[in-house]
PDB file of C-alpha atoms and ligand atoms in Angstrom:
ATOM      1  CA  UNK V   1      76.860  16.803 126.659  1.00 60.00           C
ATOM      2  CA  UNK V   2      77.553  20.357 124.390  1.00 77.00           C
ATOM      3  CA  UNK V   3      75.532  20.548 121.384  1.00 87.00           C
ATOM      4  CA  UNK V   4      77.509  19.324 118.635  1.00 96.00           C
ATOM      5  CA  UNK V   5      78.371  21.227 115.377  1.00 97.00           C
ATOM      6  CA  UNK V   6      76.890  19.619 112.090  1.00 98.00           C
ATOM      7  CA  UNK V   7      78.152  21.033 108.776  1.00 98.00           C
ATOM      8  CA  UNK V   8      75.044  19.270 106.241  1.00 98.00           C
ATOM      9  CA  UNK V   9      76.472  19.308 102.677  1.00 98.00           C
ATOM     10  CA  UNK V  10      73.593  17.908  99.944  1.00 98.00           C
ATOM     11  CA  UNK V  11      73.776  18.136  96.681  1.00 97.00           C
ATOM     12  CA  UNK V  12      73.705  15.936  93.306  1.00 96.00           C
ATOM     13  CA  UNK V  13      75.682  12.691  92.249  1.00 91.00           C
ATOM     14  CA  UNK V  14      78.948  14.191  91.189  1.00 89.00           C
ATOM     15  CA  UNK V  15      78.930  17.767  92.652  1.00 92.00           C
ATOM     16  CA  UNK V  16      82.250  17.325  94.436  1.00 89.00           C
ATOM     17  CA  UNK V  17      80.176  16.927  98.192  1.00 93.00           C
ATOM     18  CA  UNK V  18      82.700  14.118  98.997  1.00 92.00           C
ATOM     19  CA  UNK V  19      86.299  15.120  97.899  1.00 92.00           C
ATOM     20  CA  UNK V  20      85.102  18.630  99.328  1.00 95.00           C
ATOM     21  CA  UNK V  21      83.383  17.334 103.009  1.00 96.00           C
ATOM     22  CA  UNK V  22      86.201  14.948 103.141  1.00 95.00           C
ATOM     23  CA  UNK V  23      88.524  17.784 103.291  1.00 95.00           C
ATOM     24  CA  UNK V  24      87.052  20.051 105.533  1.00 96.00           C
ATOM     25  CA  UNK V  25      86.290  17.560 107.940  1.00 96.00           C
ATOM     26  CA  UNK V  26      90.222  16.755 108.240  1.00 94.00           C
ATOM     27  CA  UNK V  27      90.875  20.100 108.247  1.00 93.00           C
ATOM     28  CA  UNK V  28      88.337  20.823 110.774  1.00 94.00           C
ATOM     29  CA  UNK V  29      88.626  17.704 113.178  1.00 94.00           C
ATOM     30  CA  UNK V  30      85.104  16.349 112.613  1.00 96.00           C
ATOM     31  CA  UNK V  31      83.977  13.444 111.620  1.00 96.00           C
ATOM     32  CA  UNK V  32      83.113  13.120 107.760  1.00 97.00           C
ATOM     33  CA  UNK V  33      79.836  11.032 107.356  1.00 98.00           C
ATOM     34  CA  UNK V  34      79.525   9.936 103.991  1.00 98.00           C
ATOM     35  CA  UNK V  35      75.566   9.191 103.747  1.00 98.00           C
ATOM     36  CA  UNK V  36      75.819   7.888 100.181  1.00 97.00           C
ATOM     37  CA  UNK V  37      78.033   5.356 101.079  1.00 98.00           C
ATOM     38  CA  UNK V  38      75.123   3.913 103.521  1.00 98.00           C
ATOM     39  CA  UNK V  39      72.655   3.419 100.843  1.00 98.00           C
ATOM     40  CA  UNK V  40      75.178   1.906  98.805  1.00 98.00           C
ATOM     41  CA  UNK V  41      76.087  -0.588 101.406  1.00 98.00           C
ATOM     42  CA  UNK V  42      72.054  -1.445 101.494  1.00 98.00           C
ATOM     43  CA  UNK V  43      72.032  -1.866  97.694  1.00 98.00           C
ATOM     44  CA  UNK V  44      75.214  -3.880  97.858  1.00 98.00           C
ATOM     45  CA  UNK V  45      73.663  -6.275 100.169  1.00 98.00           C
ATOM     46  CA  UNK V  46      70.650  -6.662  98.643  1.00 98.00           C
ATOM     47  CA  UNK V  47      72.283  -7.078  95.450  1.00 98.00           C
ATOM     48  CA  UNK V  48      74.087  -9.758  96.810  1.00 97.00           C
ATOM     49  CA  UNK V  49      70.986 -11.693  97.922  1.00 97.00           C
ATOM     50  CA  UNK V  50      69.895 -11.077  94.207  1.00 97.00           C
ATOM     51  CA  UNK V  51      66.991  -8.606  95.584  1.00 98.00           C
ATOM     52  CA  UNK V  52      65.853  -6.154  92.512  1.00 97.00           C
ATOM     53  CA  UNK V  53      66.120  -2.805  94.376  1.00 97.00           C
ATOM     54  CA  UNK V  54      62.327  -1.726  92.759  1.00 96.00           C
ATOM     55  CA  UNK V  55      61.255  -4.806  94.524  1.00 97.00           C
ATOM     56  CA  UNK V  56      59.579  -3.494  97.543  1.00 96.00           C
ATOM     57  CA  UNK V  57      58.505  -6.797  99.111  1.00 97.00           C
ATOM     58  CA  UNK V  58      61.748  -8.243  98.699  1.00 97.00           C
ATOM     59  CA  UNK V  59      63.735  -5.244  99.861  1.00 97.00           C
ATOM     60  CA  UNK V  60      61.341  -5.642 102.981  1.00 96.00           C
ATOM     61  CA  UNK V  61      61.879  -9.577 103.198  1.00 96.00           C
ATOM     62  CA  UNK V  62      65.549  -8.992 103.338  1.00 97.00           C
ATOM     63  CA  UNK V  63      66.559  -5.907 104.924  1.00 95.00           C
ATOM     64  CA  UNK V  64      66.459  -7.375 108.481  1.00 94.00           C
ATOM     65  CA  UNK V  65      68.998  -9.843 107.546  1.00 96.00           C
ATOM     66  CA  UNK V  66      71.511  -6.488 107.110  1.00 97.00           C
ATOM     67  CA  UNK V  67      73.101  -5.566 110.096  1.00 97.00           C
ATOM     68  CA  UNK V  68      75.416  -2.112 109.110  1.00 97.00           C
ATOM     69  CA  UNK V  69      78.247  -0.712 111.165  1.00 97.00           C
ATOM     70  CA  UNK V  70      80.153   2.735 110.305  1.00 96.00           C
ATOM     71  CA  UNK V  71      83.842   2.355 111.381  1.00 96.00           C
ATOM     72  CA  UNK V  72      86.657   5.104 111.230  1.00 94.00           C
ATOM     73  CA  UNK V  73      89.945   4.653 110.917  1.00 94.00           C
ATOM     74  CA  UNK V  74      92.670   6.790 112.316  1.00 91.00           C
ATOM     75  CA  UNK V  75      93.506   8.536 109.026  1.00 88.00           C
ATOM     76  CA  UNK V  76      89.240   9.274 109.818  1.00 88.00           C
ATOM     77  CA  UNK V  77      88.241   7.090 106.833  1.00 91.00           C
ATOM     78  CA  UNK V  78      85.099   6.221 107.147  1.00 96.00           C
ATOM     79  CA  UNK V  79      84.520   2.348 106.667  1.00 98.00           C
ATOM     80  CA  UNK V  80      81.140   0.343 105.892  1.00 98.00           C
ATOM     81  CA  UNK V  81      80.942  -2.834 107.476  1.00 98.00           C
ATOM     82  CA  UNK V  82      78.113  -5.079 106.117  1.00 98.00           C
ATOM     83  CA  UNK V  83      77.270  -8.364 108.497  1.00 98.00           C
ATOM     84  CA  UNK V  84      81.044  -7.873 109.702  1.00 98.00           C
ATOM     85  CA  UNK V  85      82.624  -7.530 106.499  1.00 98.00           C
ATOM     86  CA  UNK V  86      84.336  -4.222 105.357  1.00 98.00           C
ATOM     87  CA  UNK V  87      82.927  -3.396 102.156  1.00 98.00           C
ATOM     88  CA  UNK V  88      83.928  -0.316 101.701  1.00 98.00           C
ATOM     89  CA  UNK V  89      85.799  -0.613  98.374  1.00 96.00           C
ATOM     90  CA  UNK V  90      83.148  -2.916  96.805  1.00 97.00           C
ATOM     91  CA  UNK V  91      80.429  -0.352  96.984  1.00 98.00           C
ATOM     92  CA  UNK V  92      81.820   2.319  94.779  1.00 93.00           C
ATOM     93  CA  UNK V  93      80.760   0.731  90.904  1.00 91.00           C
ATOM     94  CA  UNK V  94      78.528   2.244  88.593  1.00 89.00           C
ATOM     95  CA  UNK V  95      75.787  -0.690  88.959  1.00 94.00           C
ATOM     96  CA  UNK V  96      75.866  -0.022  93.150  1.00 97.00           C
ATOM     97  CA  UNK V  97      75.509   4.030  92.345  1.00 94.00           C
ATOM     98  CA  UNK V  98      72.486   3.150  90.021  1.00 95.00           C
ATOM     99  CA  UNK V  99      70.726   0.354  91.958  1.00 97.00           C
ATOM    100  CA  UNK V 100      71.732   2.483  95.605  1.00 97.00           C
ATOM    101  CA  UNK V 101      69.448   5.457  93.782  1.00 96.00           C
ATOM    102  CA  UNK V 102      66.877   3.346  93.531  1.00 96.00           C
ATOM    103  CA  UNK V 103      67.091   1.251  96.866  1.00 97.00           C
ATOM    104  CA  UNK V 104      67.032   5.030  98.902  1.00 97.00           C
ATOM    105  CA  UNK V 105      63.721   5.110  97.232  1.00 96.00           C
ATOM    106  CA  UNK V 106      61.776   3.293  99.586  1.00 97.00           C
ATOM    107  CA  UNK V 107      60.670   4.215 102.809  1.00 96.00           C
ATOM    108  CA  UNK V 108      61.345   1.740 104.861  1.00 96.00           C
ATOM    109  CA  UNK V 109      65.382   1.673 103.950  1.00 97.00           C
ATOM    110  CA  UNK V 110      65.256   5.483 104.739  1.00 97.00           C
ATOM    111  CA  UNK V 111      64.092   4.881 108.115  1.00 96.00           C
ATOM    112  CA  UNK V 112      66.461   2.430 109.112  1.00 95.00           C
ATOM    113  CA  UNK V 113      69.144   4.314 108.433  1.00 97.00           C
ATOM    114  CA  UNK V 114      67.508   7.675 110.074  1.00 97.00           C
ATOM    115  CA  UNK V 115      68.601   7.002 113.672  1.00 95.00           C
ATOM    116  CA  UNK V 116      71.907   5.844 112.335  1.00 96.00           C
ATOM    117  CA  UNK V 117      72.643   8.926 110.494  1.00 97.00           C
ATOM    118  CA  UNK V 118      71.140  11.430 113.710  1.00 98.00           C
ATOM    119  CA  UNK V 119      73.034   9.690 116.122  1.00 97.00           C
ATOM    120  CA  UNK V 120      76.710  10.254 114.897  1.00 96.00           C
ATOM    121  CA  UNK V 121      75.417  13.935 114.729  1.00 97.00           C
ATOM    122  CA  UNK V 122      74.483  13.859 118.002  1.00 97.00           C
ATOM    123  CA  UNK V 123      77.905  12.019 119.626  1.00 95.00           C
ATOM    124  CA  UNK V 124      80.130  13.963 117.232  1.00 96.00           C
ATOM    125  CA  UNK V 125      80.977  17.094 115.355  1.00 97.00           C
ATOM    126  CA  UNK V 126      80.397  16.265 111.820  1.00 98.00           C
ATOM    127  CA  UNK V 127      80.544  17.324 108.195  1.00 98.00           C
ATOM    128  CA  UNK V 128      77.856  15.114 106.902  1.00 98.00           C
ATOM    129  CA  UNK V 129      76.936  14.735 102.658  1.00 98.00           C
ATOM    130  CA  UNK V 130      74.301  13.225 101.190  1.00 97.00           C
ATOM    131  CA  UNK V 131      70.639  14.520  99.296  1.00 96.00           C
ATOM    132  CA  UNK V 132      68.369  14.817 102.913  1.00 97.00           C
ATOM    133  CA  UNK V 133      70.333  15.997 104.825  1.00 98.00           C
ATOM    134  CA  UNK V 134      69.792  19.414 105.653  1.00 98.00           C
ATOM    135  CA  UNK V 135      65.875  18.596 104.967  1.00 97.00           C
ATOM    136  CA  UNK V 136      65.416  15.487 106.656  1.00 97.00           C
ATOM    137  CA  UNK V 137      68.571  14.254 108.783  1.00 98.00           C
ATOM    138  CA  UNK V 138      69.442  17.639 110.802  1.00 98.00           C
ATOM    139  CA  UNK V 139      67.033  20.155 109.402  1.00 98.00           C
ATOM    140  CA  UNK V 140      68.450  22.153 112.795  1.00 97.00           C
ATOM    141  CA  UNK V 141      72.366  21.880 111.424  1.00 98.00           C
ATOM    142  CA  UNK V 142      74.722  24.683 111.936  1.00 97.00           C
ATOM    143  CA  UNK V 143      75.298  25.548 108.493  1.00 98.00           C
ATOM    144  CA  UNK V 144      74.142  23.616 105.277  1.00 98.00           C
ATOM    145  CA  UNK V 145      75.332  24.245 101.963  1.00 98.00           C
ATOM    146  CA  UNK V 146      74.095  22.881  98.770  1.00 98.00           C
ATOM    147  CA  UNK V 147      76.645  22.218  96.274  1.00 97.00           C
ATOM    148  CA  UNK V 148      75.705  22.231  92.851  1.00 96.00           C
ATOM    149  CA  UNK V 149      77.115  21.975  88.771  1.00 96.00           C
ATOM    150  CA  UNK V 150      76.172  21.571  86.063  1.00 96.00           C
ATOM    151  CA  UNK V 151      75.835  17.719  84.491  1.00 97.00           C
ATOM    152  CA  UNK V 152      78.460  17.992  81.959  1.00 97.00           C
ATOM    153  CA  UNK V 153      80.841  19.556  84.703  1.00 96.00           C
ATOM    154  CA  UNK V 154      79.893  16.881  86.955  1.00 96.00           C
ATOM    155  CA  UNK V 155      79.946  14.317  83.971  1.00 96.00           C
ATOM    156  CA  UNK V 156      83.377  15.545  83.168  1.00 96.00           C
ATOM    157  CA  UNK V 157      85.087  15.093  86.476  1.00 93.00           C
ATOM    158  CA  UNK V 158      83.788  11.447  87.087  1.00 91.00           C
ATOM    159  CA  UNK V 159      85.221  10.671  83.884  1.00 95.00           C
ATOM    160  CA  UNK V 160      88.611  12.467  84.528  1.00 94.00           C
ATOM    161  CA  UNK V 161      88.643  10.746  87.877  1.00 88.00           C
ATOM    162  CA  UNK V 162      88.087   7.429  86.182  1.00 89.00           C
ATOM    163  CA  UNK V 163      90.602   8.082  83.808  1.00 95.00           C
ATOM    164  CA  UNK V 164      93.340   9.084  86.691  1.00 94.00           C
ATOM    165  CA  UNK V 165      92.837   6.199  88.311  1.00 88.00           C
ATOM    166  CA  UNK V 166      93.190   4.063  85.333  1.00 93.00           C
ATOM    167  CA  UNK V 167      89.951   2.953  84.267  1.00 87.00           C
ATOM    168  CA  UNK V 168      87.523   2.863  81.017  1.00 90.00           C
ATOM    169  CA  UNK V 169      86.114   5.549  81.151  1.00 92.00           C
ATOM    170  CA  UNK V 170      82.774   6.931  78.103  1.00 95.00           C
ATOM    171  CA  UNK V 171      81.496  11.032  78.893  1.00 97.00           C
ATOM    172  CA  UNK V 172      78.386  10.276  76.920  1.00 97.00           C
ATOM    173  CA  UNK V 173      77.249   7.254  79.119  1.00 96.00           C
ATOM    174  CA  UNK V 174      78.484   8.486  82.577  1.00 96.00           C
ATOM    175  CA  UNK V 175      76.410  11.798  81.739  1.00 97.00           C
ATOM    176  CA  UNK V 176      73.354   9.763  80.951  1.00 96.00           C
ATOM    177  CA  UNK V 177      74.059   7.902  84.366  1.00 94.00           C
ATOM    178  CA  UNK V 178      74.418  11.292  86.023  1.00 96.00           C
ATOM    179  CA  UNK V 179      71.080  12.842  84.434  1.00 96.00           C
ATOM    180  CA  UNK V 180      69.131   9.226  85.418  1.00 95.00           C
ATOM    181  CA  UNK V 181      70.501   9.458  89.036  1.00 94.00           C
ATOM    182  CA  UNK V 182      69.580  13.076  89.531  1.00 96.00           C
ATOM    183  CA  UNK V 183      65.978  12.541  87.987  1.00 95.00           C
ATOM    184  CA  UNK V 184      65.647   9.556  90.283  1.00 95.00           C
ATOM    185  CA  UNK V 185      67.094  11.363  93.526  1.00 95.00           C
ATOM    186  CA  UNK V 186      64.972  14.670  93.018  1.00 96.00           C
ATOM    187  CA  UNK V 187      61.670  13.044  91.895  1.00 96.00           C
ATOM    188  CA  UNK V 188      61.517  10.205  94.629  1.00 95.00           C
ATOM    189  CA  UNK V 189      58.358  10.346  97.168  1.00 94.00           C
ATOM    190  CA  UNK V 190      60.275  10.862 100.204  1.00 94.00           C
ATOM    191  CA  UNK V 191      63.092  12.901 101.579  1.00 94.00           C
ATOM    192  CA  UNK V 192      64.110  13.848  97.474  1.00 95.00           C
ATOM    193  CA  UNK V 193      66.946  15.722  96.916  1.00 95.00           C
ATOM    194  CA  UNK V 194      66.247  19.383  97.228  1.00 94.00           C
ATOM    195  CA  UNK V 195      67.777  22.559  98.628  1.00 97.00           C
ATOM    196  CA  UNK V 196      66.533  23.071 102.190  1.00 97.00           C
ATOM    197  CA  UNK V 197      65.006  26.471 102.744  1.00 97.00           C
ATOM    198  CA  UNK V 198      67.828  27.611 104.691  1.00 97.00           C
ATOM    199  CA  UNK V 199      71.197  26.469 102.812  1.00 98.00           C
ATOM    200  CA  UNK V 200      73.349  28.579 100.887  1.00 97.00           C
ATOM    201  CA  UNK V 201      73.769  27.180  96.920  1.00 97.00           C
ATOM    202  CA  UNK V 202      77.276  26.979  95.707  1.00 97.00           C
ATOM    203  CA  UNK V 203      77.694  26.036  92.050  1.00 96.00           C
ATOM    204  CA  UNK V 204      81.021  24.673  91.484  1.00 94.00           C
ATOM    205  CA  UNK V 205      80.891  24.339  87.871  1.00 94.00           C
ATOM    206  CA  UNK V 206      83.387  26.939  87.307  1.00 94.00           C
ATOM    207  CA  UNK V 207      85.151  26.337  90.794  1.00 94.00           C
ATOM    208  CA  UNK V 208      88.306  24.110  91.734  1.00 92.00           C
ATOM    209  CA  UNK V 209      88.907  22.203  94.834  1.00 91.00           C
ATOM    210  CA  UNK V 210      90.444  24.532  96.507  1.00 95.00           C
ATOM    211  CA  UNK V 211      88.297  27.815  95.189  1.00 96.00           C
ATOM    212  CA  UNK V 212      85.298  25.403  96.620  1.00 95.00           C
ATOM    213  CA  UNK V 213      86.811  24.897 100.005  1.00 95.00           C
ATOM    214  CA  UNK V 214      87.795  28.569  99.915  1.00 96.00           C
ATOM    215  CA  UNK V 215      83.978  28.880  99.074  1.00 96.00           C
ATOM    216  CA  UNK V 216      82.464  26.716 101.804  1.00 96.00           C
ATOM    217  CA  UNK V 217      85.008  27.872 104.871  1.00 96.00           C
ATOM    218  CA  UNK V 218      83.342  31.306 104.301  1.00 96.00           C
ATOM    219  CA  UNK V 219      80.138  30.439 104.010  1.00 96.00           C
ATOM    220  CA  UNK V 220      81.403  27.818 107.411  1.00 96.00           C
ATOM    221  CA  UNK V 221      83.067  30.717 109.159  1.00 95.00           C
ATOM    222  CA  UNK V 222      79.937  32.888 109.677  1.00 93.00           C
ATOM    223  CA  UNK V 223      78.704  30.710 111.614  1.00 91.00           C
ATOM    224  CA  UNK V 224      81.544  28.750 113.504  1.00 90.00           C
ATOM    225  CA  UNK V 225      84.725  30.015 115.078  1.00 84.00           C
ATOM    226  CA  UNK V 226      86.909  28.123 112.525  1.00 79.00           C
TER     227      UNK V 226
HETATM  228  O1   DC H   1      76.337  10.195  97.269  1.00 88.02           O
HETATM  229  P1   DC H   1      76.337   8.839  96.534  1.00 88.02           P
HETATM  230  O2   DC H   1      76.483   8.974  95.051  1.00 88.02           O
HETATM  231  O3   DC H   1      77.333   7.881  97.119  1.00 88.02           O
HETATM  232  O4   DC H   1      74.867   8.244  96.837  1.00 88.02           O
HETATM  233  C1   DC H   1      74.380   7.084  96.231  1.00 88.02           C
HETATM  234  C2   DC H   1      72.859   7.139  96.164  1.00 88.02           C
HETATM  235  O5   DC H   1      72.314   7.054  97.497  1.00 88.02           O
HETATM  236  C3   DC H   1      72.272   8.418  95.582  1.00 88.02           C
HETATM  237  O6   DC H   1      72.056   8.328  94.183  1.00 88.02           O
HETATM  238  C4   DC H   1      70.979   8.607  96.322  1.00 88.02           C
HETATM  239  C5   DC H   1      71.166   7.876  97.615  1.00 88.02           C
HETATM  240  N1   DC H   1      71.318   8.777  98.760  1.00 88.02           N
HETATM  241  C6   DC H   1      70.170   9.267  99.343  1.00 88.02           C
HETATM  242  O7   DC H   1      69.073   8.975  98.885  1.00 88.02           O
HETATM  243  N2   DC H   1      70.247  10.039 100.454  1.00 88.02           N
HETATM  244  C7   DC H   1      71.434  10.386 100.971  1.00 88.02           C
HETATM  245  N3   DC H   1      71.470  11.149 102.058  1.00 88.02           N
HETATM  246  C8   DC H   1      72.628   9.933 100.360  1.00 88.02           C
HETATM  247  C9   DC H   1      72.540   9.146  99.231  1.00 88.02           C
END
């Protein structure tokens, strides 16, 4: 089998990693793995079992019971599939974003979901987002990038994207849920979100979509016949 091409994209809660990877894996042909969306399916199911995502023993008790699928569709969308069920829409509220922060804290969920993660990477050409990724998942990745803004801007855009798609939407509390989440994500034990040694930073605080994706296929095309 040829070595695969892996595009790692980490970066904080709101830093545009998923509209942007999204993107550039369509207009690439890859496969866009959407890491977050794993933990969240975790935190979803324990949530369901009414498992407190700081509580390690129960987190333990229960995990086993979860068995997780990754499914694409053939627009490419990825889809989560808890126990059989698609859950893929259910995953993405504020509550699952907090307690999925705090479930990707413990070790034993991060191991689980290691093999998962490599394995696409190793069957398919990806563009893969998350916080580990260029650390942990595929510290030997073909290019990693490590997209970055500022809270407000990041603040800011959730709330405009809330507001698009017709929902309640307060600045002040998402960008206290934004500052939480980052604290959480950086300051965690193992595999915290940081910038691997070798990833080029691209703060997109003053950046549009398409000045990012203009950004990142530059940064890309060094390295990759694009
Ligand atoms: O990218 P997201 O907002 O959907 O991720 C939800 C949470 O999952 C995030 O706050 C931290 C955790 N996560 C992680 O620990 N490692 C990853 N590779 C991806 C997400």
């Amino acid at each position: 089998m040829d070595k695969k091409i892996s595009i790692a994209i980490d970066g904080p809660a709101g830093a545009g990693k998923s509209t942007i990877a999204r993107r550039l894996a369509k207009e690439l042909g890859y496969y866009y793995v959407d890491t977050g969306a794993i933990y969240r399916t975790v935190a979803y199911f324990l949530d369901l079992w009414g498992v407190s995502p700081k509580d390690i023993d129960g987190v333990e008790r229960y995990i086993d019971e979860l068995t997780l699928n990754i499914e694409y569709d053939e627009e490419g969308l990825q889809h989560m599939i808890m126990n059989g069920m698609d859950v893929t829409n259910d995953i993405r509220t504020p509550e699952i974003s907090q307690k999925a922060s705090l479930v990707a804290a413990h070790a034993v969920v991060r191991e689980m979901l290691l093999d998962m993660q490599r394995d696409l990477a190793k069957e398919y050409n990806v563009v893969m987002d998350g916080r580990d990724i260029g650390t942990v998942v595929l510290p030997k990745a073909t290019v990693k990038i490590f997209l970055t803004a500022s809270p407000e801007v990041r603040a800011q855009r959730r709330t405009d994207e809330l507001i698009a798609k017709g929902q309640k939407a307060n600045y002040k509390q998402i960008l206290e849920q934004i500052k939480q989440r980052d604290y959480q994500d950086t300051h965690r034990e193992i595999a915290p979100l940081k910038m691997a040694r070798d990833s080029i930073k691209l703060d997109t605080s003053e950046l549009d979509i398409e000045g990012v994706l203009a950004a990142m296929k530059k940064i890309i095309s060094d390295k990759v016949a694009l």
